[in-house]
Structures are given as structure tokens and as C-alpha cells.
């Protein structure tokens, strides 16, 4: 069994779609570790609707290809049609970040996913969820990667979010800006 991490995002009815995705993950894979939920401004999108983003960790014996296929099927079930423009609004976006310590291309999937070190909306939740765990390729703990991360113009902030009767996240922080962090 490998620890798997996935990034979840939505900018179409995000609360509903993220909750449905968490239900599907828990029903399929069992216990989940869930980061806080962050609202973030879209990166590269013409549509200005903000996203909800979070990272989820769980254990699975599935291959990367099986995990990816499962996630893509769930995206389709939530209205994401194959072939849409890369930067189009989406009800559900599921990205496979890591599968254990696998590095390289496995089942035609690049692991670990490069967005981990490029996007605040992936790295911050991952660093909060698994601060002492090391990035499989560079060997640096996620908390250290986040501490050194240059936010630039990326903005994200924690939002109130509950799932299955418990708070996953609460809006207790102001938007993070590079100037405010340094």
C-alpha cells in the first residue's frame, strides 16, 4: 500500500463538488487525511471565478494508471468533458500528486506532479497536511519547500468548509501575499 496524495479543485459550485469528491474518495479508499480548503484566484484562466483547492492523502494498492483513470471518470461524472480547453471552468479537477516515493513516468503519468513546487494552491495545503514528509524527487520536506516558496501574485486564503459533520477548514487567515509572508 502506498500513500497517495491528490489535489482537488473546483470553481463551479465548489462546496458541493468537493464534498461529493471527498465522499467518493472515502467510499473507495477508506480513511482520508484532508488539508484545509483554500480559495484561490485562478492562474492562467480567462474566467475569473475563484477556485477551492485542497490536498487529500490516503493509502491504496492501485497503480498510478488506475488512480488516474478513477479520478478522470469522477471528473466526467461531475460534468468535466474531455477535450475542453485547459484553462476552462471546472466542477471538479483531480490531480494525482504522488504515489508513495515513485519518481519518473509511470503508466504515462509524470510523478511527482510538477505543480507541487509551482503553485501555492497545491504546495501550501500539502505542506500543512504532511509538513515533515519529503518531496519524492528533491528530498526536501514539504514545509521547507513552502517556507522557501515565492508567492509572487498568487493569492489564497482558508475558507470555512465542513464535510460529514466536521470542520475541515475555517476562514481564520487573511490572504497570503509574498510581501506579508517575508
PDB file of C-alpha atoms in Angstrom:
ATOM      1  CA  UNK A   1       0.000   0.000   0.000  1.00  0.00           C
ATOM      2  CA  UNK A   2       1.335   3.402  -0.995  1.00  0.00           C
ATOM      3  CA  UNK A   3       0.411   6.748   0.403  1.00  0.00           C
ATOM      4  CA  UNK A   4      -1.283   8.680  -2.385  1.00  0.00           C
ATOM      5  CA  UNK A   5      -1.763  12.443  -2.481  1.00  0.00           C
ATOM      6  CA  UNK A   6      -4.197  14.211  -4.774  1.00  0.00           C
ATOM      7  CA  UNK A   7      -5.023  17.848  -5.323  1.00  0.00           C
ATOM      8  CA  UNK A   8      -8.700  18.728  -5.645  1.00  0.00           C
ATOM      9  CA  UNK A   9     -10.039  21.893  -7.191  1.00  0.00           C
ATOM     10  CA  UNK A  10     -13.351  23.351  -8.300  1.00  0.00           C
ATOM     11  CA  UNK A  11     -14.689  26.704  -9.460  1.00  0.00           C
ATOM     12  CA  UNK A  12     -18.238  25.620 -10.324  1.00  0.00           C
ATOM     13  CA  UNK A  13     -20.373  25.052  -7.205  1.00  0.00           C
ATOM     14  CA  UNK A  14     -17.155  24.146  -5.380  1.00  0.00           C
ATOM     15  CA  UNK A  15     -18.600  23.224  -1.985  1.00  0.00           C
ATOM     16  CA  UNK A  16     -20.977  20.667  -3.489  1.00  0.00           C
ATOM     17  CA  UNK A  17     -18.441  19.122  -5.865  1.00  0.00           C
ATOM     18  CA  UNK A  18     -15.583  18.951  -3.339  1.00  0.00           C
ATOM     19  CA  UNK A  19     -17.881  17.259  -0.789  1.00  0.00           C
ATOM     20  CA  UNK A  20     -19.019  14.728  -3.401  1.00  0.00           C
ATOM     21  CA  UNK A  21     -15.403  14.029  -4.317  1.00  0.00           C
ATOM     22  CA  UNK A  22     -14.422  13.518  -0.673  1.00  0.00           C
ATOM     23  CA  UNK A  23     -17.368  11.114  -0.296  1.00  0.00           C
ATOM     24  CA  UNK A  24     -16.218   9.142  -3.343  1.00  0.00           C
ATOM     25  CA  UNK A  25     -12.596   9.059  -2.145  1.00  0.00           C
ATOM     26  CA  UNK A  26     -13.578   7.868   1.341  1.00  0.00           C
ATOM     27  CA  UNK A  27     -16.033   5.291  -0.006  1.00  0.00           C
ATOM     28  CA  UNK A  28     -13.406   3.922  -2.411  1.00  0.00           C
ATOM     29  CA  UNK A  29     -10.144   4.202  -0.467  1.00  0.00           C
ATOM     30  CA  UNK A  30     -11.114   4.429   3.212  1.00  0.00           C
ATOM     31  CA  UNK A  31      -9.770   6.934   5.750  1.00  0.00           C
ATOM     32  CA  UNK A  32      -8.611  10.271   4.364  1.00  0.00           C
ATOM     33  CA  UNK A  33      -6.233  12.939   5.592  1.00  0.00           C
ATOM     34  CA  UNK A  34      -7.606  16.277   4.423  1.00  0.00           C
ATOM     35  CA  UNK A  35      -5.902  19.662   4.307  1.00  0.00           C
ATOM     36  CA  UNK A  36      -7.674  22.917   4.944  1.00  0.00           C
ATOM     37  CA  UNK A  37      -9.641  24.202   1.985  1.00  0.00           C
ATOM     38  CA  UNK A  38      -8.283  27.321   0.314  1.00  0.00           C
ATOM     39  CA  UNK A  39      -9.903  29.746  -2.035  1.00  0.00           C
ATOM     40  CA  UNK A  40      -7.540  30.949  -4.712  1.00  0.00           C
ATOM     41  CA  UNK A  41      -7.607  33.255  -7.654  1.00  0.00           C
ATOM     42  CA  UNK A  42      -7.425  31.420 -10.978  1.00  0.00           C
ATOM     43  CA  UNK A  43      -3.960  31.031 -12.501  1.00  0.00           C
ATOM     44  CA  UNK A  44      -3.994  31.231 -16.311  1.00  0.00           C
ATOM     45  CA  UNK A  45      -7.795  31.311 -16.624  1.00  0.00           C
ATOM     46  CA  UNK A  46      -9.765  33.931 -18.542  1.00  0.00           C
ATOM     47  CA  UNK A  47     -12.820  33.074 -16.392  1.00  0.00           C
ATOM     48  CA  UNK A  48     -12.405  34.995 -13.140  1.00  0.00           C
ATOM     49  CA  UNK A  49     -14.272  32.607 -10.819  1.00  0.00           C
ATOM     50  CA  UNK A  50     -12.110  31.668  -7.851  1.00  0.00           C
ATOM     51  CA  UNK A  51     -11.239  28.064  -7.073  1.00  0.00           C
ATOM     52  CA  UNK A  52     -11.499  25.991  -3.929  1.00  0.00           C
ATOM     53  CA  UNK A  53      -8.366  23.859  -3.559  1.00  0.00           C
ATOM     54  CA  UNK A  54      -7.189  21.244  -1.085  1.00  0.00           C
ATOM     55  CA  UNK A  55      -4.952  18.193  -0.841  1.00  0.00           C
ATOM     56  CA  UNK A  56      -6.071  14.755   0.282  1.00  0.00           C
ATOM     57  CA  UNK A  57      -3.880  11.804   1.320  1.00  0.00           C
ATOM     58  CA  UNK A  58      -4.945   8.163   1.552  1.00  0.00           C
ATOM     59  CA  UNK A  59      -3.485   4.685   1.135  1.00  0.00           C
ATOM     60  CA  UNK A  60      -4.024   2.474  -1.877  1.00  0.00           C
ATOM     61  CA  UNK A  61      -2.542  -0.517  -3.668  1.00  0.00           C
ATOM     62  CA  UNK A  62      -3.819   0.804  -7.011  1.00  0.00           C
ATOM     63  CA  UNK A  63      -1.348   1.651  -9.767  1.00  0.00           C
ATOM     64  CA  UNK A  64      -0.906   5.263 -10.873  1.00  0.00           C
ATOM     65  CA  UNK A  65      -2.815   4.442 -14.059  1.00  0.00           C
ATOM     66  CA  UNK A  66      -5.753   3.029 -12.111  1.00  0.00           C
ATOM     67  CA  UNK A  67      -5.789   6.039  -9.783  1.00  0.00           C
ATOM     68  CA  UNK A  68      -5.643   8.477 -12.704  1.00  0.00           C
ATOM     69  CA  UNK A  69      -8.445   6.663 -14.579  1.00  0.00           C
ATOM     70  CA  UNK A  70     -10.638   6.656 -11.458  1.00  0.00           C
ATOM     71  CA  UNK A  71     -10.104  10.396 -10.971  1.00  0.00           C
ATOM     72  CA  UNK A  72     -10.793  11.232 -14.631  1.00  0.00           C
ATOM     73  CA  UNK A  73     -14.017   9.190 -14.527  1.00  0.00           C
ATOM     74  CA  UNK A  74     -15.169  11.077 -11.422  1.00  0.00           C
ATOM     75  CA  UNK A  75     -14.382  14.386 -13.147  1.00  0.00           C
ATOM     76  CA  UNK A  76     -16.554  13.313 -16.112  1.00  0.00           C
ATOM     77  CA  UNK A  77     -19.371  12.315 -13.758  1.00  0.00           C
ATOM     78  CA  UNK A  78     -19.225  15.879 -12.414  1.00  0.00           C
ATOM     79  CA  UNK A  79     -19.526  17.436 -15.854  1.00  0.00           C
ATOM     80  CA  UNK A  80     -15.927  17.853 -16.975  1.00  0.00           C
ATOM     81  CA  UNK A  81     -15.924  16.789 -20.582  1.00  0.00           C
ATOM     82  CA  UNK A  82     -12.738  15.515 -22.219  1.00  0.00           C
ATOM     83  CA  UNK A  83     -11.328  17.865 -24.828  1.00  0.00           C
ATOM     84  CA  UNK A  84     -12.329  21.154 -23.187  1.00  0.00           C
ATOM     85  CA  UNK A  85      -9.757  23.931 -23.177  1.00  0.00           C
ATOM     86  CA  UNK A  86      -7.101  23.503 -20.492  1.00  0.00           C
ATOM     87  CA  UNK A  87      -7.995  26.724 -18.705  1.00  0.00           C
ATOM     88  CA  UNK A  88     -11.780  26.373 -18.685  1.00  0.00           C
ATOM     89  CA  UNK A  89     -14.037  26.401 -15.603  1.00  0.00           C
ATOM     90  CA  UNK A  90     -14.476  23.029 -13.965  1.00  0.00           C
ATOM     91  CA  UNK A  91     -16.770  21.449 -11.432  1.00  0.00           C
ATOM     92  CA  UNK A  92     -14.043  19.060 -10.364  1.00  0.00           C
ATOM     93  CA  UNK A  93     -10.323  18.792 -11.029  1.00  0.00           C
ATOM     94  CA  UNK A  94      -8.462  15.842  -9.520  1.00  0.00           C
ATOM     95  CA  UNK A  95      -4.682  15.773  -9.967  1.00  0.00           C
ATOM     96  CA  UNK A  96      -2.533  12.866  -8.848  1.00  0.00           C
ATOM     97  CA  UNK A  97       0.408  14.432  -6.996  1.00  0.00           C
ATOM     98  CA  UNK A  98       2.342  11.491  -5.533  1.00  0.00           C
ATOM     99  CA  UNK A  99       2.128   7.720  -5.236  1.00  0.00           C
ATOM    100  CA  UNK A 100       4.494   6.632  -2.496  1.00  0.00           C
ATOM    101  CA  UNK A 101       8.035   7.566  -3.463  1.00  0.00           C
ATOM    102  CA  UNK A 102       7.600   6.904  -7.190  1.00  0.00           C
ATOM    103  CA  UNK A 103       9.595   9.209  -9.449  1.00  0.00           C
ATOM    104  CA  UNK A 104       9.554   9.372 -13.212  1.00  0.00           C
ATOM    105  CA  UNK A 105       6.947   8.384 -15.747  1.00  0.00           C
ATOM    106  CA  UNK A 106       4.723   5.522 -14.581  1.00  0.00           C
ATOM    107  CA  UNK A 107       1.695   4.454 -16.625  1.00  0.00           C
ATOM    108  CA  UNK A 108       2.369   7.560 -18.777  1.00  0.00           C
ATOM    109  CA  UNK A 109       1.951   9.784 -15.682  1.00  0.00           C
ATOM    110  CA  UNK A 110       4.778  12.054 -14.506  1.00  0.00           C
ATOM    111  CA  UNK A 111       5.354  11.566 -10.767  1.00  0.00           C
ATOM    112  CA  UNK A 112       5.630  13.514  -8.598  1.00  0.00           C
ATOM    113  CA  UNK A 113       3.448  16.125 -10.310  1.00  0.00           C
ATOM    114  CA  UNK A 114       5.409  19.281 -11.160  1.00  0.00           C
ATOM    115  CA  UNK A 115       2.629  21.588  -9.882  1.00  0.00           C
ATOM    116  CA  UNK A 116       3.660  20.715  -6.326  1.00  0.00           C
ATOM    117  CA  UNK A 117       6.543  23.170  -6.460  1.00  0.00           C
ATOM    118  CA  UNK A 118       4.952  25.692  -8.854  1.00  0.00           C
ATOM    119  CA  UNK A 119       1.539  26.503  -7.405  1.00  0.00           C
ATOM    120  CA  UNK A 120       0.760  27.852  -3.947  1.00  0.00           C
ATOM    121  CA  UNK A 121      -2.710  26.284  -4.074  1.00  0.00           C
ATOM    122  CA  UNK A 122      -1.029  22.845  -4.196  1.00  0.00           C
ATOM    123  CA  UNK A 123       2.069  23.363  -2.056  1.00  0.00           C
ATOM    124  CA  UNK A 124       0.533  25.170   0.913  1.00  0.00           C
ATOM    125  CA  UNK A 125      -2.175  22.552   1.615  1.00  0.00           C
ATOM    126  CA  UNK A 126       0.345  19.759   1.030  1.00  0.00           C
ATOM    127  CA  UNK A 127       2.863  21.399   3.398  1.00  0.00           C
ATOM    128  CA  UNK A 128       0.205  21.823   6.089  1.00  0.00           C
ATOM    129  CA  UNK A 129      -1.071  18.268   5.682  1.00  0.00           C
ATOM    130  CA  UNK A 130       2.312  16.499   5.502  1.00  0.00           C
ATOM    131  CA  UNK A 131       4.894  19.042   6.715  1.00  0.00           C
ATOM    132  CA  UNK A 132       7.678  16.570   7.505  1.00  0.00           C
ATOM    133  CA  UNK A 133       7.180  14.314   4.517  1.00  0.00           C
ATOM    134  CA  UNK A 134       9.787  14.774   1.813  1.00  0.00           C
ATOM    135  CA  UNK A 135       9.148  15.526  -1.826  1.00  0.00           C
ATOM    136  CA  UNK A 136       9.989  12.239  -3.626  1.00  0.00           C
ATOM    137  CA  UNK A 137      12.302  13.830  -6.187  1.00  0.00           C
ATOM    138  CA  UNK A 138      14.251  16.506  -4.289  1.00  0.00           C
ATOM    139  CA  UNK A 139      14.044  15.009  -0.781  1.00  0.00           C
ATOM    140  CA  UNK A 140      13.096  18.310   0.874  1.00  0.00           C
ATOM    141  CA  UNK A 141      10.232  18.334   3.407  1.00  0.00           C
ATOM    142  CA  UNK A 142       7.080  19.991   2.088  1.00  0.00           C
ATOM    143  CA  UNK A 143       7.122  22.517   4.958  1.00  0.00           C
ATOM    144  CA  UNK A 144      10.620  23.649   3.929  1.00  0.00           C
ATOM    145  CA  UNK A 145       9.546  23.913   0.282  1.00  0.00           C
ATOM    146  CA  UNK A 146       6.586  26.061   1.347  1.00  0.00           C
ATOM    147  CA  UNK A 147       8.754  28.240   3.575  1.00  0.00           C
ATOM    148  CA  UNK A 148      11.033  28.991   0.614  1.00  0.00           C
ATOM    149  CA  UNK A 149       8.191  29.412  -1.903  1.00  0.00           C
ATOM    150  CA  UNK A 150       7.907  32.788  -3.643  1.00  0.00           C
ATOM    151  CA  UNK A 151       4.214  33.612  -3.803  1.00  0.00           C
ATOM    152  CA  UNK A 152       4.524  36.421  -6.296  1.00  0.00           C
ATOM    153  CA  UNK A 153       0.995  37.401  -7.274  1.00  0.00           C
ATOM    154  CA  UNK A 154      -0.615  34.119  -6.178  1.00  0.00           C
ATOM    155  CA  UNK A 155      -3.255  34.690  -3.510  1.00  0.00           C
ATOM    156  CA  UNK A 156      -5.027  32.088  -1.409  1.00  0.00           C
ATOM    157  CA  UNK A 157      -6.880  32.059   1.881  1.00  0.00           C
ATOM    158  CA  UNK A 158      -8.518  29.453   4.091  1.00  0.00           C
ATOM    159  CA  UNK A 159     -12.307  29.157   3.854  1.00  0.00           C
ATOM    160  CA  UNK A 160     -14.991  27.649   6.059  1.00  0.00           C
ATOM    161  CA  UNK A 161     -15.636  24.100   4.884  1.00  0.00           C
ATOM    162  CA  UNK A 162     -17.292  21.169   6.591  1.00  0.00           C
ATOM    163  CA  UNK A 163     -17.637  17.572   5.470  1.00  0.00           C
ATOM    164  CA  UNK A 164     -19.546  14.726   7.084  1.00  0.00           C
ATOM    165  CA  UNK A 165     -20.416  16.812  10.109  1.00  0.00           C
ATOM    166  CA  UNK A 166     -16.941  18.105  10.951  1.00  0.00           C
ATOM    167  CA  UNK A 167     -14.973  21.213  10.131  1.00  0.00           C
ATOM    168  CA  UNK A 168     -12.188  20.573   7.649  1.00  0.00           C
ATOM    169  CA  UNK A 169     -11.266  24.214   7.396  1.00  0.00           C
ATOM    170  CA  UNK A 170     -12.146  27.584   8.864  1.00  0.00           C
ATOM    171  CA  UNK A 171     -11.584  31.058   7.479  1.00  0.00           C
ATOM    172  CA  UNK A 172      -9.128  32.172  10.134  1.00  0.00           C
ATOM    173  CA  UNK A 173      -6.417  33.664   7.948  1.00  0.00           C
ATOM    174  CA  UNK A 174      -6.080  36.661   5.675  1.00  0.00           C
ATOM    175  CA  UNK A 175      -4.973  36.190   2.051  1.00  0.00           C
ATOM    176  CA  UNK A 176      -1.326  35.288   1.833  1.00  0.00           C
ATOM    177  CA  UNK A 177       0.832  37.634  -0.188  1.00  0.00           C
ATOM    178  CA  UNK A 178       4.557  37.380  -0.714  1.00  0.00           C
ATOM    179  CA  UNK A 179       5.146  40.725   0.974  1.00  0.00           C
ATOM    180  CA  UNK A 180       3.106  39.699   4.006  1.00  0.00           C
ATOM    181  CA  UNK A 181       4.967  36.430   4.398  1.00  0.00           C
ATOM    182  CA  UNK A 182       8.501  37.720   4.187  1.00  0.00           C
TER     183      UNK A 182
END
